[in-house]
């Protein structure tokens, strides 16, 4: 689903933000990416979206070699990827309904599908009653849920979430994580960047740790894959 081969990214100003990264994420996985501030997590997400170009190395997303993807084909790539940013990036001059509907209009979804789909997403994130509110009238947690609804409305194959719980209190953070898990259970590949190690520990997923642009560990914490040949006591 996602493959990085010897990928490096050096910004024009400095030392490598990512340094020869090799990584494979299979379809249907739930992966956390953790690491200190400045370690390269957001750079990685932006490379997958082709918001940035790698300095070297090969990137495949959805079995497409995206390095050479033309500008014309970029919408095709992004249609398959839902993204949640830490700062939400909602449109402040549109209400909640229109924020989500906009994502469908961009990909030219048929008009008759839009209404039912947007309402279904709002229901999923528990915000049906707020569909006419504007982002600025909502709490951080509510805005985050709108952003999630928007990211999922086109049924992407991959969801990338960069610090989706960064601005949330613990209750709201857990709620978002549960939603991400549900979405993953329905088949979407989920990649979550987070600083919240408590949540990471509890969720028991694959955890990739980045430090100074290098992957320093890649651990599978799922309960059902351990045991067997390992003697625990
Ligand atoms: N547009 C840019 N121009 C130059 N350097 C950048 C740019 N964006 C990021 N960097 C540098 O690249 C490195 C990795 O940044 P990145 O944003 O990927 O880190 P991060 O792991 O997402 O950190 P955080 O947890 O704080 O969000 C940092 O040293 C950062 O200063
Ligand atoms: Mg970041």
Short mmCIF file of C-alpha atoms and ligand atoms in Angstrom, two decimals:
data_model
loop_
_atom_site.label_atom_id
_atom_site.label_comp_id
_atom_site.label_asym_id
_atom_site.label_seq_id
_atom_site.Cartn_x
_atom_site.Cartn_y
_atom_site.Cartn_z
CA UNK A 1 0.00 0.00 0.00
CA UNK A 2 2.81 2.39 1.01
CA UNK A 3 6.46 1.74 0.25
CA UNK A 4 9.47 3.98 0.77
CA UNK A 5 12.82 2.87 -0.65
CA UNK A 6 15.92 4.70 0.52
CA UNK A 7 14.00 7.94 0.84
CA UNK A 8 15.83 11.06 1.97
CA UNK A 9 14.57 14.60 2.22
CA UNK A 10 16.84 17.55 2.79
CA UNK A 11 15.25 20.99 2.88
CA UNK A 12 17.20 23.68 1.12
CA UNK A 13 18.12 25.19 4.49
CA UNK A 14 19.59 22.36 6.44
CA UNK A 15 20.57 18.85 7.37
CA UNK A 16 18.44 15.88 6.25
CA UNK A 17 14.93 15.85 7.69
CA UNK A 18 14.65 12.22 6.58
CA UNK A 19 17.67 10.06 6.07
CA UNK A 20 17.48 6.97 3.87
CA UNK A 21 14.10 5.71 5.08
CA UNK A 22 12.89 2.22 4.16
CA UNK A 23 9.35 1.43 5.10
CA UNK A 24 6.49 -0.78 4.04
CA UNK A 25 2.90 -0.41 5.21
CA UNK A 26 0.46 -3.04 4.03
CA UNK A 27 -3.14 -2.52 3.09
CA UNK A 28 -5.39 -2.50 6.18
CA UNK A 29 -2.66 -1.75 8.71
CA UNK A 30 -2.96 0.71 11.60
CA UNK A 31 0.40 2.37 12.20
CA UNK A 32 1.53 4.95 14.71
CA UNK A 33 4.48 7.17 13.90
CA UNK A 34 6.11 8.66 16.95
CA UNK A 35 9.24 10.68 17.60
CA UNK A 36 10.51 13.92 19.03
CA UNK A 37 9.61 17.29 17.63
CA UNK A 38 11.63 17.90 14.48
CA UNK A 39 12.36 14.22 13.88
CA UNK A 40 10.74 14.20 10.43
CA UNK A 41 7.20 12.88 10.98
CA UNK A 42 5.31 15.62 9.15
CA UNK A 43 7.89 15.56 6.38
CA UNK A 44 7.08 11.88 5.87
CA UNK A 45 3.33 12.60 5.69
CA UNK A 46 3.90 15.41 3.17
CA UNK A 47 6.01 13.13 0.98
CA UNK A 48 3.17 10.61 0.84
CA UNK A 49 0.77 13.34 -0.26
CA UNK A 50 3.29 14.62 -2.76
CA UNK A 51 3.13 18.02 -1.06
CA UNK A 52 6.91 17.63 -0.99
CA UNK A 53 9.33 15.87 -3.31
CA UNK A 54 12.00 13.54 -1.91
CA UNK A 55 15.62 14.53 -2.44
CA UNK A 56 16.31 10.89 -3.30
CA UNK A 57 14.62 7.51 -3.08
CA UNK A 58 11.42 5.97 -4.36
CA UNK A 59 7.90 6.34 -2.99
CA UNK A 60 4.94 4.14 -3.84
CA UNK A 61 1.44 4.93 -2.59
CA UNK A 62 -1.43 2.64 -3.44
CA UNK A 63 0.94 0.72 -5.66
CA UNK A 64 1.58 3.84 -7.69
CA UNK A 65 5.11 5.14 -8.15
CA UNK A 66 4.43 8.72 -7.18
CA UNK A 67 7.85 10.30 -7.83
CA UNK A 68 7.06 10.66 -11.50
CA UNK A 69 3.33 11.30 -11.12
CA UNK A 70 2.31 14.24 -13.28
CA UNK A 71 0.50 17.24 -11.88
CA UNK A 72 -2.54 16.19 -13.86
CA UNK A 73 -2.69 12.86 -12.05
CA UNK A 74 -2.19 14.33 -8.59
CA UNK A 75 -5.94 14.55 -7.85
CA UNK A 76 -6.15 10.83 -8.52
CA UNK A 77 -3.54 10.14 -5.86
CA UNK A 78 -5.15 12.46 -3.35
CA UNK A 79 -8.60 11.05 -3.93
CA UNK A 80 -7.33 7.83 -2.41
CA UNK A 81 -5.85 9.57 0.64
CA UNK A 82 -7.77 11.27 3.44
CA UNK A 83 -5.75 13.67 5.56
CA UNK A 84 -6.29 15.17 8.98
CA UNK A 85 -3.95 17.99 9.93
CA UNK A 86 -3.14 19.08 13.45
CA UNK A 87 -4.44 22.56 12.78
CA UNK A 88 -7.64 21.22 11.16
CA UNK A 89 -7.38 23.42 8.00
CA UNK A 90 -11.16 23.87 7.89
CA UNK A 91 -12.71 26.60 5.75
CA UNK A 92 -13.79 29.23 8.26
CA UNK A 93 -16.25 30.97 5.94
CA UNK A 94 -18.27 27.80 5.42
CA UNK A 95 -20.40 25.87 7.85
CA UNK A 96 -19.74 22.30 8.87
CA UNK A 97 -21.97 20.81 6.19
CA UNK A 98 -20.30 22.82 3.43
CA UNK A 99 -16.81 22.04 4.68
CA UNK A 100 -17.46 18.34 4.20
CA UNK A 101 -19.52 18.72 1.03
CA UNK A 102 -16.68 20.75 -0.47
CA UNK A 103 -14.36 17.76 -0.31
CA UNK A 104 -16.86 15.81 -2.42
CA UNK A 105 -17.38 18.64 -4.89
CA UNK A 106 -13.65 18.87 -5.46
CA UNK A 107 -13.59 15.29 -6.71
CA UNK A 108 -16.76 15.92 -8.74
CA UNK A 109 -18.97 13.52 -6.84
CA UNK A 110 -22.52 13.39 -8.19
CA UNK A 111 -24.70 16.05 -6.56
CA UNK A 112 -27.32 13.56 -5.40
CA UNK A 113 -24.73 11.59 -3.42
CA UNK A 114 -23.35 14.55 -1.57
CA UNK A 115 -26.16 15.25 0.85
CA UNK A 116 -26.69 11.71 2.08
CA UNK A 117 -22.95 11.08 2.36
CA UNK A 118 -22.21 14.27 4.28
CA UNK A 119 -25.03 13.57 6.71
CA UNK A 120 -23.82 10.00 7.21
CA UNK A 121 -20.31 11.24 8.04
CA UNK A 122 -21.66 13.83 10.46
CA UNK A 123 -23.66 11.16 12.15
CA UNK A 124 -20.57 8.96 12.44
CA UNK A 125 -18.61 11.68 14.23
CA UNK A 126 -21.59 12.64 16.38
CA UNK A 127 -22.11 16.13 14.97
CA UNK A 128 -25.38 15.90 13.05
CA UNK A 129 -26.96 18.58 15.19
CA UNK A 130 -24.15 21.02 14.43
CA UNK A 131 -24.20 20.87 10.66
CA UNK A 132 -24.94 24.57 10.33
CA UNK A 133 -22.28 25.74 12.78
CA UNK A 134 -19.17 27.52 11.57
CA UNK A 135 -15.75 26.20 12.62
CA UNK A 136 -15.09 29.17 14.88
CA UNK A 137 -18.26 28.39 16.82
CA UNK A 138 -17.04 24.91 17.69
CA UNK A 139 -14.64 23.47 20.23
CA UNK A 140 -11.28 22.09 19.19
CA UNK A 141 -12.51 18.54 19.58
CA UNK A 142 -15.57 19.23 17.45
CA UNK A 143 -13.46 20.84 14.74
CA UNK A 144 -11.15 17.86 14.80
CA UNK A 145 -14.11 15.57 14.25
CA UNK A 146 -15.30 17.71 11.33
CA UNK A 147 -11.81 17.42 9.85
CA UNK A 148 -12.01 13.65 10.25
CA UNK A 149 -15.45 13.50 8.63
CA UNK A 150 -14.09 15.54 5.73
CA UNK A 151 -11.05 13.30 5.38
CA UNK A 152 -13.25 10.21 5.17
CA UNK A 153 -16.18 11.39 3.09
CA UNK A 154 -14.64 10.24 -0.19
CA UNK A 155 -13.93 6.81 1.29
CA UNK A 156 -10.15 6.99 0.88
CA UNK A 157 -8.07 3.84 0.90
CA UNK A 158 -5.57 5.51 3.21
CA UNK A 159 -6.07 7.90 6.11
CA UNK A 160 -3.09 10.00 7.17
CA UNK A 161 -3.52 11.86 10.44
CA UNK A 162 -0.81 14.24 11.65
CA UNK A 163 -1.32 14.79 15.38
CA UNK A 164 -5.10 14.36 15.23
CA UNK A 165 -5.33 14.62 19.00
CA UNK A 166 -2.66 17.26 19.55
CA UNK A 167 -5.03 19.96 20.74
CA UNK A 168 -7.56 17.80 22.51
CA UNK A 169 -8.29 16.93 26.11
CA UNK A 170 -7.95 13.24 27.00
CA UNK A 171 -11.65 12.41 26.53
CA UNK A 172 -11.78 13.91 23.07
CA UNK A 173 -8.44 12.35 22.16
CA UNK A 174 -9.75 8.90 23.03
CA UNK A 175 -12.91 9.51 21.04
CA UNK A 176 -10.92 10.39 17.93
CA UNK A 177 -8.72 7.33 18.40
CA UNK A 178 -11.77 5.08 18.69
CA UNK A 179 -13.11 6.53 15.46
CA UNK A 180 -9.78 5.89 13.74
CA UNK A 181 -9.84 2.33 14.96
CA UNK A 182 -13.39 1.82 13.67
CA UNK A 183 -12.41 3.18 10.29
CA UNK A 184 -9.44 0.86 10.22
CA UNK A 185 -11.67 -2.07 11.13
CA UNK A 186 -13.72 -1.29 8.04
CA UNK A 187 -10.61 -1.67 5.90
CA UNK A 188 -8.99 1.74 5.59
CA UNK A 189 -5.23 1.83 6.09
CA UNK A 190 -4.56 4.28 8.92
CA UNK A 191 -1.30 6.12 9.65
CA UNK A 192 -1.30 8.31 12.75
CA UNK A 193 1.45 10.68 13.85
CA UNK A 194 1.22 11.39 17.54
CA UNK A 195 3.06 12.54 20.64
CA UNK A 196 0.53 10.87 22.87
CA UNK A 197 2.48 7.86 24.11
CA UNK A 198 -0.22 6.89 26.58
CA UNK A 199 -2.66 6.34 23.74
CA UNK A 200 -0.02 4.52 21.67
CA UNK A 201 0.70 2.18 24.54
CA UNK A 202 -2.95 1.42 25.12
CA UNK A 203 -3.93 0.89 21.47
CA UNK A 204 -1.38 -1.87 20.81
CA UNK A 205 -0.69 -1.29 17.12
CA UNK A 206 2.42 -1.16 14.99
CA UNK A 207 4.63 1.68 16.24
CA UNK A 208 7.36 3.27 14.12
CA UNK A 209 9.74 5.57 15.96
CA UNK A 210 11.63 8.25 14.05
CA UNK A 211 14.63 10.08 15.50
CA UNK A 212 16.62 12.71 13.63
CA UNK A 213 15.26 11.50 10.30
CA UNK A 214 15.99 7.81 10.95
CA UNK A 215 13.64 4.98 11.81
CA UNK A 216 15.09 3.75 15.08
CA UNK A 217 12.44 1.16 15.84
CA UNK A 218 9.47 -0.53 14.21
CA UNK A 219 7.51 -2.65 16.64
CA UNK A 220 4.34 -4.62 16.27
CA UNK A 221 2.46 -4.25 19.56
CA UNK A 222 -0.64 -6.12 18.48
CA UNK A 223 -1.56 -8.74 21.05
CA UNK A 224 -2.56 -11.40 18.55
CA UNK A 225 0.81 -11.45 16.77
CA UNK A 226 2.88 -12.14 19.89
CA UNK A 227 3.26 -15.36 21.79
CA UNK A 228 3.58 -18.54 19.79
CA UNK A 229 7.32 -19.07 19.56
CA UNK A 230 8.07 -16.57 22.31
CA UNK A 231 8.33 -17.81 25.87
CA UNK A 232 6.92 -15.00 28.00
CA UNK A 233 7.79 -16.21 31.50
N1 LIG B 1 9.70 23.89 5.07
C1 LIG B 1 10.83 23.60 5.74
N2 LIG B 1 12.00 24.22 5.42
C2 LIG B 1 13.13 23.91 6.06
N3 LIG B 1 13.22 23.01 7.06
C3 LIG B 1 12.09 22.38 7.42
C4 LIG B 1 10.85 22.64 6.80
N4 LIG B 1 9.90 21.86 7.35
C5 LIG B 1 10.53 21.14 8.31
N5 LIG B 1 11.85 21.45 8.36
C6 LIG B 1 12.86 20.84 9.24
O1 LIG B 1 12.88 19.43 9.00
C7 LIG B 1 12.97 18.72 10.21
C8 LIG B 1 11.80 17.78 10.35
O2 LIG B 1 10.60 18.54 10.44
P1 LIG B 1 9.17 17.89 10.59
O3 LIG B 1 8.17 18.96 10.47
O4 LIG B 1 9.06 16.75 9.66
O5 LIG B 1 9.24 17.35 12.08
P2 LIG B 1 8.12 16.64 12.98
O6 LIG B 1 8.66 15.33 13.39
O7 LIG B 1 6.82 16.65 12.27
O8 LIG B 1 8.08 17.58 14.26
P3 LIG B 1 6.81 18.00 15.19
O9 LIG B 1 6.59 16.85 16.12
O10 LIG B 1 7.31 19.20 15.92
O11 LIG B 1 5.65 18.29 14.31
C9 LIG B 1 13.06 19.75 11.33
O12 LIG B 1 14.43 19.94 11.64
C10 LIG B 1 12.50 21.00 10.68
O13 LIG B 1 13.10 22.15 11.22
MG1 LIG B 2 5.00 17.61 12.65
#
